[in-house]
């Protein structure tokens, strides 16, 4: 029986046949290995089995990043990662709420500046863009379109709501409550950079981009939270507060809510699947909502189904809580 080939950990998950040969692994043995793939000429990747508890979105981003890193090893000078692949390189979320709507993560979107000819290679989706419409940065050694540039590049491929979600993610300042936003980490981009991308010049989808820019807000932590806010605004509800810390009457931090009407003591919680699958998260939620109730707060818990498929029922539940708290239509309370 042939001895099973074990790949040395020192090879990493992206390597060349020449690097493998230094460990005594020939190209022939490498290409017969069940956990090695050759996405591009001259480079190999280690293929890991599916990970337990990994969401489809995380799996998409992991695969897209792996292939972007692989192509970066052989990418022509002057080319850079753009489009959907750039989201994985930049650590931005996939704005489409269903992973099946995303493109194949194994196909890397590579851009060049006009008038340079687009890259032609198997496993590559080529793009050409005018220099005025894109700014290139480097992330972990990979040339990639900047966050604001990627946002604008996707204007003709995303809906207005999806562009708002991506814009929200770009300007989000990550923080751990009760840390004030002034002391939190930097965002991936700024509102000024998004505005500059909108005004950079004519491009496909620019009208949708302008519409989305007017709805981008600071404080949204996920595409689901953005969609929930947009559902509320389109139904005529007042603009809510985002990323709001809730305290007891004695000044004890009870929790942070994604969307809130503080004067009415109403919180809207957007609950992804981890709230159901994680026992620790489940326990925290029970304690949090009990504390909210004791402090006089009402909570509307919004699942993906309620956010994306049952907008009318979603809004009805919120409006019911608001009216019960003394709100009347037309009152711009927060």
mmCIF file with all atom_site columns, N, CA and C in Angstrom, residues 61-62 64-65 84-93:
data_model
loop_
_atom_site.group_PDB
_atom_site.id
_atom_site.type_symbol
_atom_site.label_atom_id
_atom_site.label_alt_id
_atom_site.label_comp_id
_atom_site.label_asym_id
_atom_site.label_entity_id
_atom_site.label_seq_id
_atom_site.pdbx_PDB_ins_code
_atom_site.Cartn_x
_atom_site.Cartn_y
_atom_site.Cartn_z
_atom_site.occupancy
_atom_site.B_iso_or_equiv
_atom_site.pdbx_formal_charge
_atom_site.auth_seq_id
_atom_site.auth_comp_id
_atom_site.auth_asym_id
_atom_site.auth_atom_id
_atom_site.pdbx_PDB_model_num
ATOM 1  N N  . UNK A 1 61 ? -16.375 33.442 2.232  1.00 0.00 ? 61 UNK A N  1
ATOM 2  C CA . UNK A 1 61 ? -15.275 34.387 2.404  1.00 0.00 ? 61 UNK A CA 1
ATOM 3  C C  . UNK A 1 61 ? -13.936 33.662 2.542  1.00 0.00 ? 61 UNK A C  1
ATOM 4  N N  . UNK A 1 62 ? -13.920 32.544 3.268  1.00 0.00 ? 62 UNK A N  1
ATOM 5  C CA . UNK A 1 62 ? -12.674 31.793 3.441  1.00 0.00 ? 62 UNK A CA 1
ATOM 6  C C  . UNK A 1 62 ? -12.168 31.275 2.099  1.00 0.00 ? 62 UNK A C  1
ATOM 7  N N  . UNK A 1 64 ? -12.972 32.420 -0.968 1.00 0.00 ? 64 UNK A N  1
ATOM 8  C CA . UNK A 1 64 ? -12.606 33.546 -1.835 1.00 0.00 ? 64 UNK A CA 1
ATOM 9  C C  . UNK A 1 64 ? -11.244 34.113 -1.452 1.00 0.00 ? 64 UNK A C  1
ATOM 10 N N  . UNK A 1 65 ? -10.980 34.237 -0.151 1.00 0.00 ? 65 UNK A N  1
ATOM 11 C CA . UNK A 1 65 ? -9.698  34.771 0.301  1.00 0.00 ? 65 UNK A CA 1
ATOM 12 C C  . UNK A 1 65 ? -8.559  33.827 -0.059 1.00 0.00 ? 65 UNK A C  1
ATOM 13 N N  . UNK A 1 84 ? -16.407 41.312 -6.029 1.00 0.00 ? 84 UNK A N  1
ATOM 14 C CA . UNK A 1 84 ? -16.812 40.548 -4.853 1.00 0.00 ? 84 UNK A CA 1
ATOM 15 C C  . UNK A 1 84 ? -15.619 39.926 -4.134 1.00 0.00 ? 84 UNK A C  1
ATOM 16 N N  . UNK A 1 85 ? -14.593 39.505 -4.880 1.00 0.00 ? 85 UNK A N  1
ATOM 17 C CA . UNK A 1 85 ? -13.421 38.907 -4.237 1.00 0.00 ? 85 UNK A CA 1
ATOM 18 C C  . UNK A 1 85 ? -12.770 39.883 -3.268 1.00 0.00 ? 85 UNK A C  1
ATOM 19 N N  . UNK A 1 86 ? -12.791 41.160 -3.615 1.00 0.00 ? 86 UNK A N  1
ATOM 20 C CA . UNK A 1 86 ? -12.174 42.170 -2.755 1.00 0.00 ? 86 UNK A CA 1
ATOM 21 C C  . UNK A 1 86 ? -12.838 42.240 -1.386 1.00 0.00 ? 86 UNK A C  1
ATOM 22 N N  . UNK A 1 87 ? -14.123 41.892 -1.310 1.00 0.00 ? 87 UNK A N  1
ATOM 23 C CA . UNK A 1 87 ? -14.805 41.908 -0.014 1.00 0.00 ? 87 UNK A CA 1
ATOM 24 C C  . UNK A 1 87 ? -14.107 40.972 0.966  1.00 0.00 ? 87 UNK A C  1
ATOM 25 N N  . UNK A 1 88 ? -13.707 39.785 0.477  1.00 0.00 ? 88 UNK A N  1
ATOM 26 C CA . UNK A 1 88 ? -13.032 38.815 1.346  1.00 0.00 ? 88 UNK A CA 1
ATOM 27 C C  . UNK A 1 88 ? -11.653 39.316 1.754  1.00 0.00 ? 88 UNK A C  1
ATOM 28 N N  . UNK A 1 89 ? -10.919 39.911 0.824  1.00 0.00 ? 89 UNK A N  1
ATOM 29 C CA . UNK A 1 89 ? -9.575  40.413 1.122  1.00 0.00 ? 89 UNK A CA 1
ATOM 30 C C  . UNK A 1 89 ? -9.630  41.554 2.132  1.00 0.00 ? 89 UNK A C  1
ATOM 31 N N  . UNK A 1 90 ? -10.647 42.401 2.023  1.00 0.00 ? 90 UNK A N  1
ATOM 32 C CA . UNK A 1 90 ? -10.774 43.573 2.896  1.00 0.00 ? 90 UNK A CA 1
ATOM 33 C C  . UNK A 1 90 ? -11.477 43.275 4.215  1.00 0.00 ? 90 UNK A C  1
ATOM 34 N N  . UNK A 1 91 ? -11.982 42.045 4.372  1.00 0.00 ? 91 UNK A N  1
ATOM 35 C CA . UNK A 1 91 ? -12.697 41.709 5.600  1.00 0.00 ? 91 UNK A CA 1
ATOM 36 C C  . UNK A 1 91 ? -14.059 42.342 5.701  1.00 0.00 ? 91 UNK A C  1
ATOM 37 N N  . UNK A 1 92 ? -14.695 42.582 4.555  1.00 0.00 ? 92 UNK A N  1
ATOM 38 C CA . UNK A 1 92 ? -16.035 43.165 4.532  1.00 0.00 ? 92 UNK A CA 1
ATOM 39 C C  . UNK A 1 92 ? -17.082 42.069 4.383  1.00 0.00 ? 92 UNK A C  1
ATOM 40 N N  . UNK A 1 93 ? -18.288 42.291 4.872  1.00 0.00 ? 93 UNK A N  1
ATOM 41 C CA . UNK A 1 93 ? -19.328 41.261 4.780  1.00 0.00 ? 93 UNK A CA 1
ATOM 42 C C  . UNK A 1 93 ? -19.870 41.125 3.363  1.00 0.00 ? 93 UNK A C  1
#
